[in-house]
Tab-separated table of C-alpha atoms in Angstrom:
chain	number	residue	atom	x	y	z
J	79	MET	CA	5.283	17.820	8.140
J	80	THR	CA	1.523	17.401	7.789
J	81	GLU	CA	0.008	13.969	7.337
J	82	GLU	CA	-1.485	15.144	4.000
J	83	ASN	CA	2.059	15.470	2.652
J	84	SER	CA	3.968	13.151	4.954
J	85	VAL	CA	7.134	11.640	3.497
J	86	LYS	CA	9.168	9.313	5.671
J	87	LEU	CA	12.082	7.112	4.684
J	88	HIS	CA	13.362	4.141	6.654
J	89	GLY	CA	16.996	3.470	5.828
J	90	PHE	CA	20.439	2.464	7.045
J	91	TRP	CA	23.431	4.756	6.594
J	92	ALA	CA	25.664	2.151	4.907
J	93	SER	CA	23.063	0.618	2.600
J	94	PRO	CA	23.589	1.509	-1.077
J	95	PHE	CA	19.937	0.674	-1.665
J	96	ALA	CA	18.781	3.085	1.040
J	97	MET	CA	21.141	5.721	-0.381
J	98	ARG	CA	19.149	5.775	-3.628
J	99	PRO	CA	15.853	7.263	-2.391
J	100	VAL	CA	17.687	9.680	-0.073
J	101	PHE	CA	19.680	10.891	-3.080
J	102	ALA	CA	16.542	11.132	-5.236
J	103	LEU	CA	14.502	13.049	-2.667
J	104	LYS	CA	17.317	15.552	-2.188
J	105	VAL	CA	17.783	15.975	-5.942
J	106	LYS	CA	14.041	16.588	-6.354
J	107	GLY	CA	14.001	19.007	-3.402
J	108	ILE	CA	11.401	17.055	-1.436
J	109	ASP	CA	11.221	17.469	2.339
J	110	PHE	CA	11.204	14.160	4.177
J	111	GLU	CA	11.793	12.615	7.572
J	112	TYR	CA	14.656	10.138	7.634
J	113	ILE	CA	14.410	7.240	10.088
J	114	GLU	CA	17.676	5.385	10.697
J	115	GLU	CA	17.113	1.677	11.298
J	116	ASP	CA	19.159	-0.658	13.471
J	117	LEU	CA	19.249	-3.721	11.239
J	118	SER	CA	20.074	-5.965	14.189
J	119	ASN	CA	16.952	-4.724	15.966
J	120	LYS	CA	14.497	-3.607	13.306
J	121	SER	CA	11.737	-1.251	14.332
J	122	GLU	CA	8.113	-2.317	14.525
J	123	SER	CA	7.360	0.288	11.873
J	124	LEU	CA	9.807	-1.251	9.393
J	125	LEU	CA	8.393	-4.731	9.965
J	126	LYS	CA	4.881	-3.351	9.603
J	127	TYR	CA	5.601	-1.445	6.395
J	128	ASN	CA	7.735	-4.127	4.737
J	129	PRO	CA	6.425	-7.446	6.108
J	130	VAL	CA	7.565	-9.407	3.032
J	131	HIS	CA	11.296	-8.624	2.890
J	132	LYS	CA	11.712	-6.774	6.208
J	133	LYS	CA	14.450	-4.659	4.633
J	134	VAL	CA	15.337	-1.036	3.996
J	135	PRO	CA	14.635	1.180	2.221
J	136	VAL	CA	10.944	1.803	2.748
J	137	LEU	CA	9.332	5.061	1.665
J	138	VAL	CA	6.126	5.910	3.517
J	139	HIS	CA	4.105	8.539	1.658
J	140	ASN	CA	0.981	9.705	3.463
J	141	GLY	CA	0.954	6.462	5.420
J	142	LYS	CA	1.332	4.245	2.340
J	143	PRO	CA	4.571	2.188	2.170
J	144	ILE	CA	6.630	1.551	-0.955
J	145	SER	CA	9.599	-0.805	-0.814
J	146	GLU	CA	12.449	-1.821	-3.138
J	147	SER	CA	14.832	0.974	-4.101
J	148	LEU	CA	14.272	1.030	-7.885
J	149	ILE	CA	10.508	0.996	-7.437
J	150	ILE	CA	10.814	3.860	-4.950
J	151	LEU	CA	12.855	5.921	-7.426
J	152	GLU	CA	10.195	5.546	-10.107
J	153	TYR	CA	7.441	6.327	-7.603
J	154	ILE	CA	9.215	9.539	-6.575
J	155	ASP	CA	9.527	10.619	-10.206
J	156	GLU	CA	5.874	9.849	-10.946
J	157	ILE	CA	4.431	11.538	-7.852
J	158	TRP	CA	6.578	14.682	-7.879
J	159	THR	CA	6.397	15.583	-11.551
J	160	ASP	CA	8.177	18.937	-11.433
J	161	PRO	CA	11.753	18.937	-12.787
J	162	PRO	CA	14.381	17.765	-12.343
J	163	HIS	CA	13.179	14.428	-13.700
J	164	LEU	CA	14.926	11.222	-12.705
J	165	LEU	CA	14.081	9.330	-15.892
J	166	PRO	CA	14.162	10.671	-19.464
J	167	LYS	CA	10.819	11.454	-21.069
J	168	ASP	CA	11.782	9.664	-24.289
J	169	PRO	CA	10.500	6.049	-23.989
J	170	TYR	CA	13.564	4.549	-25.680
J	171	LEU	CA	16.034	6.419	-23.495
J	172	ARG	CA	13.950	5.593	-20.433
J	173	ALA	CA	14.121	1.900	-21.330
J	174	LYS	CA	17.908	2.094	-21.844
J	175	HIS	CA	18.402	3.773	-18.471
J	176	ARG	CA	16.324	1.057	-16.801
J	177	PHE	CA	18.345	-1.618	-18.595
J	178	TRP	CA	21.696	-0.304	-17.371
J	179	ALA	CA	20.364	0.324	-13.878
J	180	ASP	CA	19.328	-3.326	-13.761
J	181	PHE	CA	22.732	-4.326	-15.163
J	182	PHE	CA	24.473	-2.661	-12.218
J	183	ASP	CA	23.375	-5.379	-9.839
J	184	PRO	CA	25.092	-5.645	-6.443
J	185	THR	CA	27.958	-7.858	-7.663
J	186	ILE	CA	30.343	-5.544	-5.846
J	187	LEU	CA	28.559	-6.298	-2.561
J	188	LYS	CA	28.737	-10.041	-3.169
J	189	THR	CA	32.465	-9.607	-3.775
J	190	LEU	CA	32.954	-7.889	-0.433
J	191	LEU	CA	31.170	-10.647	1.453
J	192	ALA	CA	32.857	-13.566	-0.335
J	193	GLU	CA	36.061	-15.169	0.919
J	194	GLY	CA	39.088	-16.919	-0.552
J	195	GLU	CA	38.658	-18.444	-3.991
J	196	ALA	CA	34.992	-17.472	-4.038
J	197	GLN	CA	35.956	-13.820	-3.688
J	198	LYS	CA	38.355	-14.076	-6.632
J	199	MET	CA	35.633	-15.606	-8.795
J	200	VAL	CA	33.108	-12.921	-7.882
J	201	LEU	CA	35.727	-10.179	-8.390
J	202	ASP	CA	36.461	-11.553	-11.875
J	203	GLU	CA	32.712	-11.464	-12.573
J	204	LEU	CA	32.563	-7.860	-11.360
J	205	LEU	CA	35.439	-6.763	-13.600
J	206	GLU	CA	33.856	-8.470	-16.615
J	207	LYS	CA	30.594	-6.620	-15.981
J	208	MET	CA	32.464	-3.343	-15.634
J	209	ASP	CA	34.198	-4.023	-18.963
J	210	VAL	CA	30.781	-4.455	-20.592
J	211	ALA	CA	29.448	-1.291	-18.930
J	212	GLU	CA	32.473	0.783	-19.946
J	213	GLU	CA	31.822	-0.026	-23.586
J	214	GLY	CA	28.026	-0.198	-23.569
J	215	LEU	CA	27.448	3.094	-21.777
J	216	LYS	CA	29.054	4.991	-24.641
J	217	GLU	CA	25.576	4.878	-26.191
J	218	ILE	CA	24.257	6.817	-23.184
J	219	PHE	CA	27.285	9.131	-23.042
J	220	PRO	CA	28.495	9.448	-26.677
J	221	ASN	CA	30.462	12.602	-25.816
J	222	GLY	CA	31.618	11.452	-22.403
J	223	VAL	CA	29.964	12.046	-19.034
J	224	PRO	CA	28.527	15.583	-18.941
J	225	PRO	CA	29.220	17.820	-15.937
J	226	PHE	CA	26.382	18.089	-13.442
J	227	GLU	CA	26.597	21.862	-13.211
J	228	GLU	CA	23.504	22.540	-15.318
J	229	GLN	CA	21.629	19.279	-14.797
J	230	LYS	CA	20.852	17.169	-11.779
J	231	PRO	CA	21.734	13.466	-11.466
J	232	GLY	CA	18.991	11.102	-12.575
J	233	TYR	CA	17.847	7.530	-12.093
J	234	LEU	CA	20.838	5.850	-13.740
J	235	ASP	CA	23.359	8.166	-12.061
J	236	ILE	CA	21.848	7.414	-8.663
J	237	VAL	CA	21.902	3.644	-9.148
J	238	PHE	CA	25.482	3.642	-10.447
J	239	TYR	CA	26.791	5.901	-7.698
J	240	SER	CA	25.046	3.924	-4.956
J	241	LEU	CA	27.181	0.901	-5.872
J	242	TYR	CA	30.434	2.468	-7.068
J	243	GLY	CA	30.587	5.803	-5.262
J	244	THR	CA	32.309	4.163	-2.297
J	245	HIS	CA	34.640	2.002	-4.387
J	246	GLU	CA	37.578	3.194	-2.257
J	247	ALA	CA	36.195	1.171	0.654
J	248	ALA	CA	36.057	-1.993	-1.454
J	249	GLU	CA	39.590	-1.361	-2.691
J	250	LEU	CA	40.845	-1.020	0.877
J	251	ILE	CA	39.205	-4.344	1.743
J	252	PHE	CA	40.688	-6.066	-1.315
J	253	GLY	CA	44.057	-4.402	-0.942
J	254	LYS	CA	44.049	-3.463	-4.639
J	255	LYS	CA	42.461	-0.917	-6.944
J	256	PHE	CA	39.950	-2.169	-9.493
J	257	LEU	CA	38.206	1.004	-10.699
J	258	THR	CA	41.187	2.481	-12.536
J	259	VAL	CA	41.168	5.275	-15.095
J	260	GLU	CA	43.395	3.198	-17.396
J	261	ARG	CA	40.824	0.413	-17.716
J	262	TYR	CA	37.612	2.335	-17.023
J	263	PRO	CA	38.004	5.979	-18.112
J	264	LEU	CA	34.267	6.528	-18.585
J	265	LEU	CA	33.220	4.938	-15.280
J	266	VAL	CA	35.907	6.809	-13.350
J	267	SER	CA	34.936	10.126	-14.935
J	268	TRP	CA	31.286	9.360	-14.066
J	269	VAL	CA	32.098	8.770	-10.389
J	270	ASN	CA	34.273	11.873	-10.238
J	271	ALA	CA	31.625	14.066	-11.897
J	272	LEU	CA	28.979	12.882	-9.445
J	273	LYS	CA	31.251	13.582	-6.484
J	274	GLN	CA	31.100	17.280	-7.413
J	275	VAL	CA	27.324	17.344	-6.806
J	276	PRO	CA	26.421	18.774	-3.352
J	277	GLU	CA	23.641	16.227	-2.784
J	278	VAL	CA	26.167	13.432	-3.344
J	279	ASN	CA	28.387	14.645	-0.524
J	280	GLU	CA	25.343	14.697	1.747
J	281	VAL	CA	24.469	11.028	1.126
J	282	THR	CA	27.913	9.414	0.743
J	283	PRO	CA	28.929	7.484	3.872
J	284	SER	CA	32.300	8.090	5.494
J	285	ILE	CA	34.824	5.747	3.870
J	286	PRO	CA	36.701	4.939	7.150
J	287	LYS	CA	33.389	4.265	8.918
J	288	PHE	CA	32.205	2.121	6.005
J	289	VAL	CA	35.462	0.125	5.975
J	290	GLU	CA	35.154	-0.409	9.723
J	291	LEU	CA	31.649	-1.794	9.245
J	292	LEU	CA	32.788	-4.108	6.448
J	293	HIS	CA	35.657	-5.439	8.580
J	294	SER	CA	33.190	-6.056	11.393
J	295	ILE	CA	30.872	-8.020	9.081
J	296	ILE	CA	33.798	-10.070	7.749
J	297	ARG	CA	34.977	-10.844	11.297
J	298	GLN	CA	31.495	-11.963	12.312
J	299	ARG	CA	31.273	-14.253	9.286
J	300	SER	CA	34.592	-15.863	10.194
J	301	VAL	CA	33.511	-16.753	13.734
J	302	PRO	CA	32.349	-20.400	13.849
J	303	PRO	CA	28.828	-20.908	15.186
J	304	LYS	CA	28.489	-21.958	18.803
J	305	ALA	CA	27.740	-25.602	19.411
Protein backbone atom coordinates (compact mmCIF):
# COMPACT_ATOMS: atom_id res chain seq x y z
CA MET A 1 0.00 0.00 0.00
CA THR A 2 1.64 3.23 -1.14
CA GLU A 3 1.95 6.16 1.22
CA GLU A 4 -0.10 8.28 -1.24
CA ASN A 5 -3.08 6.02 -0.53
CA SER A 6 -2.16 4.58 2.84
CA VAL A 7 -5.08 3.49 5.02
CA LYS A 8 -4.33 2.01 8.41
CA LEU A 9 -6.74 1.23 11.22
CA HIS A 10 -5.79 0.71 14.85
CA GLY A 11 -8.39 -1.40 16.61
CA PHE A 12 -9.16 -4.13 19.13
CA TRP A 13 -11.04 -7.27 18.10
CA ALA A 14 -13.70 -7.03 20.84
CA SER A 15 -14.36 -3.29 20.63
CA PRO A 16 -17.76 -2.44 19.10
CA PHE A 17 -16.39 1.00 18.31
CA ALA A 18 -13.42 -0.43 16.41
CA MET A 19 -15.79 -2.80 14.60
CA ARG A 20 -17.54 0.17 12.97
CA PRO A 21 -14.74 1.46 10.71
CA VAL A 22 -13.64 -2.10 9.85
CA PHE A 23 -17.22 -2.82 8.76
CA ALA A 24 -17.43 0.45 6.81
CA LEU A 25 -14.13 -0.02 4.98
CA LYS A 26 -15.12 -3.54 3.95
CA VAL A 27 -18.56 -2.39 2.79
CA LYS A 28 -16.96 0.38 0.72
CA GLY A 29 -14.35 -2.02 -0.69
CA ILE A 30 -11.37 -0.02 0.56
CA ASP A 31 -8.04 -1.78 1.08
CA PHE A 32 -6.54 -1.08 4.49
CA GLU A 33 -3.98 -2.36 6.95
CA TYR A 34 -5.47 -3.46 10.26
CA ILE A 35 -3.32 -3.05 13.37
CA GLU A 36 -4.53 -4.99 16.41
CA GLU A 37 -3.82 -3.14 19.65
CA ASP A 38 -3.08 -4.62 23.06
CA LEU A 39 -5.11 -2.29 25.24
CA SER A 40 -3.07 -3.23 28.31
CA ASN A 41 0.10 -2.20 26.47
CA LYS A 42 -0.88 0.37 23.87
CA SER A 43 1.49 0.95 20.99
CA GLU A 44 3.50 4.13 20.61
CA SER A 45 1.69 4.72 17.34
CA LEU A 46 -1.74 4.66 19.00
CA LEU A 47 -0.60 7.07 21.70
CA LYS A 48 0.94 9.30 19.05
CA TYR A 49 -2.13 9.33 16.81
CA ASN A 50 -4.72 9.66 19.59
CA PRO A 51 -2.95 11.56 22.39
CA VAL A 52 -6.22 12.97 23.78
CA HIS A 53 -8.25 9.82 24.47
CA LYS A 54 -5.58 7.16 23.82
CA LYS A 55 -8.30 4.80 22.58
CA VAL A 56 -9.21 2.76 19.53
CA PRO A 57 -10.31 3.09 16.84
CA VAL A 58 -7.93 5.40 15.02
CA LEU A 59 -7.95 5.63 11.23
CA VAL A 60 -4.68 6.87 9.74
CA HIS A 61 -5.16 8.06 6.16
CA ASN A 62 -1.97 9.11 4.40
CA GLY A 63 -0.36 9.73 7.77
CA LYS A 64 -3.25 11.84 9.10
CA PRO A 65 -5.12 10.37 12.12
CA ILE A 66 -8.87 10.49 12.67
CA SER A 67 -10.35 9.22 15.92
CA GLU A 68 -13.84 8.55 17.31
CA SER A 69 -15.82 5.88 15.48
CA LEU A 70 -18.77 7.99 14.26
CA ILE A 71 -16.44 10.69 12.98
CA ILE A 72 -14.40 8.03 11.18
CA LEU A 73 -17.52 6.64 9.49
CA GLU A 74 -18.45 10.06 8.13
CA TYR A 75 -14.86 10.69 7.03
CA ILE A 76 -14.82 7.40 5.11
CA ASP A 77 -18.06 8.31 3.34
CA GLU A 78 -16.82 11.79 2.45
CA ILE A 79 -13.39 10.73 1.19
CA TRP A 80 -14.45 7.67 -0.80
CA THR A 81 -17.47 9.05 -2.61
CA ASP A 82 -18.21 6.10 -4.89
CA PRO A 83 -21.22 3.97 -3.88
CA PRO A 84 -22.23 2.29 -1.72
CA HIS A 85 -22.85 5.34 0.44
CA LEU A 86 -22.98 5.02 4.21
CA LEU A 87 -25.32 7.97 4.76
CA PRO A 88 -28.38 8.90 2.69
CA LYS A 89 -28.00 11.84 0.32
CA ASP A 90 -31.30 13.37 1.45
CA PRO A 91 -30.47 15.86 4.26
CA TYR A 92 -33.54 14.96 6.32
CA LEU A 93 -32.90 11.23 6.15
CA ARG A 94 -29.22 11.82 6.88
CA ALA A 95 -30.17 13.78 10.00
CA LYS A 96 -32.56 11.02 11.13
CA HIS A 97 -29.89 8.35 10.68
CA ARG A 98 -27.46 10.43 12.74
CA PHE A 99 -30.10 10.91 15.43
CA TRP A 100 -30.76 7.19 15.84
CA ALA A 101 -27.07 6.35 15.67
CA ASP A 102 -26.52 8.75 18.55
CA PHE A 103 -29.50 7.23 20.37
CA PHE A 104 -27.85 3.81 20.30
CA ASP A 105 -25.31 4.81 22.91
CA PRO A 106 -23.30 2.09 24.66
CA THR A 107 -25.88 1.45 27.41
CA ILE A 108 -25.51 -2.26 26.72
CA LEU A 109 -21.79 -2.03 27.55
CA LYS A 110 -22.50 -0.18 30.79
CA THR A 111 -24.93 -2.97 31.66
CA LEU A 112 -22.29 -5.63 31.17
CA LEU A 113 -19.82 -3.86 33.43
CA ALA A 114 -22.29 -3.01 36.21
CA GLU A 115 -22.92 -5.31 39.17
CA GLY A 116 -25.79 -6.17 41.50
CA GLU A 117 -28.54 -3.59 41.82
CA ALA A 118 -26.66 -1.20 39.55
CA GLN A 119 -26.77 -3.76 36.76
CA LYS A 120 -30.54 -4.16 37.14
CA MET A 121 -31.01 -0.40 36.92
CA VAL A 122 -28.86 -0.10 33.81
CA LEU A 123 -30.58 -3.13 32.23
CA ASP A 124 -33.98 -1.49 32.84
CA GLU A 125 -32.63 1.66 31.17
CA LEU A 126 -31.43 -0.42 28.21
CA LEU A 127 -34.81 -2.11 27.76
CA GLU A 128 -36.61 1.24 27.91
CA LYS A 129 -34.33 2.61 25.19
CA MET A 130 -34.92 -0.47 23.07
CA ASP A 131 -38.68 0.01 23.48
CA VAL A 132 -38.32 3.56 22.15
CA ALA A 133 -36.13 2.39 19.26
CA GLU A 134 -38.51 -0.41 18.30
CA GLU A 135 -41.31 2.10 17.85
CA GLY A 136 -39.33 5.08 16.57
CA LEU A 137 -37.42 3.21 13.87
CA LYS A 138 -40.66 2.41 12.06
CA GLU A 139 -40.18 5.83 10.45
CA ILE A 140 -36.88 4.60 8.99
CA PHE A 141 -38.27 1.16 8.12
CA PRO A 142 -42.00 1.72 7.37
CA ASN A 143 -42.20 -1.61 5.53
CA GLY A 144 -39.91 -3.51 7.86
CA VAL A 145 -36.16 -4.04 7.56
CA PRO A 146 -35.25 -4.59 3.90
CA PRO A 147 -32.98 -7.50 2.93
CA PHE A 148 -29.37 -6.57 2.25
CA GLU A 149 -29.19 -8.56 -0.96
CA GLU A 150 -29.38 -5.54 -3.27
CA GLN A 151 -28.04 -2.85 -0.95
CA LYS A 152 -25.11 -2.66 1.40
CA PRO A 153 -25.39 -1.79 5.11
CA GLY A 154 -24.98 1.90 5.89
CA TYR A 155 -24.06 4.19 8.76
CA LEU A 156 -27.06 3.40 10.97
CA ASP A 157 -26.87 -0.35 10.29
CA ILE A 158 -23.20 -0.38 11.25
CA VAL A 159 -23.74 1.52 14.50
CA PHE A 160 -26.70 -0.64 15.53
CA TYR A 161 -24.97 -3.92 14.72
CA SER A 162 -21.77 -2.91 16.51
CA LEU A 163 -23.73 -2.76 19.78
CA TYR A 164 -26.40 -5.43 19.31
CA GLY A 165 -24.85 -7.88 16.86
CA THR A 166 -23.25 -9.79 19.73
CA HIS A 167 -26.30 -9.65 22.00
CA GLU A 168 -25.97 -13.41 22.60
CA ALA A 169 -22.81 -12.74 24.62
CA ALA A 170 -24.62 -10.24 26.84
CA GLU A 171 -27.49 -12.68 27.30
CA LEU A 172 -25.08 -15.41 28.38
CA ILE A 173 -23.57 -13.03 30.94
CA PHE A 174 -27.00 -12.00 32.26
CA GLY A 175 -28.38 -15.51 32.15
CA LYS A 176 -31.52 -14.26 30.37
CA LYS A 177 -32.61 -13.17 26.91
CA PHE A 178 -33.52 -9.52 26.43
CA LEU A 179 -33.57 -9.08 22.63
CA THR A 180 -36.65 -11.22 21.98
CA VAL A 181 -38.76 -11.32 18.84
CA GLU A 182 -41.93 -11.04 20.94
CA ARG A 183 -40.94 -7.66 22.36
CA TYR A 184 -38.64 -6.38 19.61
CA PRO A 185 -39.68 -7.85 16.24
CA LEU A 186 -38.14 -5.02 14.22
CA LEU A 187 -34.81 -4.99 16.08
CA VAL A 188 -34.50 -8.77 15.92
CA SER A 189 -35.27 -8.82 12.20
CA TRP A 190 -32.66 -6.07 11.72
CA VAL A 191 -29.95 -8.08 13.49
CA ASN A 192 -30.87 -11.23 11.59
CA ALA A 193 -30.86 -9.45 8.21
CA LEU A 194 -27.43 -7.99 8.89
CA LYS A 195 -26.05 -11.39 9.88
CA GLN A 196 -26.68 -12.54 6.30
CA VAL A 197 -24.20 -9.95 4.97
CA PRO A 198 -20.75 -11.46 4.23
CA GLU A 199 -18.88 -8.43 5.59
CA VAL A 200 -20.74 -8.84 8.89
CA ASN A 201 -19.45 -12.37 9.37
CA GLU A 202 -15.93 -11.08 8.75
CA VAL A 203 -16.10 -8.45 11.52
CA THR A 204 -18.25 -10.19 14.17
CA PRO A 205 -16.14 -11.50 17.07
CA SER A 206 -16.49 -15.09 18.22
CA ILE A 207 -19.24 -15.23 20.85
CA PRO A 208 -17.43 -17.78 23.11
CA LYS A 209 -14.22 -15.73 22.91
CA PHE A 210 -16.15 -12.53 23.62
CA VAL A 211 -17.91 -14.10 26.63
CA GLU A 212 -14.56 -15.31 27.94
CA LEU A 213 -13.18 -11.78 27.72
CA LEU A 214 -16.22 -10.33 29.50
CA HIS A 215 -15.92 -12.89 32.31
CA SER A 216 -12.25 -11.99 32.65
CA ILE A 217 -13.08 -8.27 32.92
CA ILE A 218 -15.78 -8.98 35.52
CA ARG A 219 -13.37 -11.13 37.56
CA GLN A 220 -10.73 -8.41 37.49
CA ARG A 221 -13.26 -5.83 38.67
CA SER A 222 -14.24 -8.05 41.60
CA VAL A 223 -10.68 -8.41 42.88
CA PRO A 224 -10.07 -5.91 45.71
CA PRO A 225 -7.11 -3.58 45.17
CA LYS A 226 -3.87 -4.47 46.90
CA ALA A 227 -3.05 -2.51 50.01
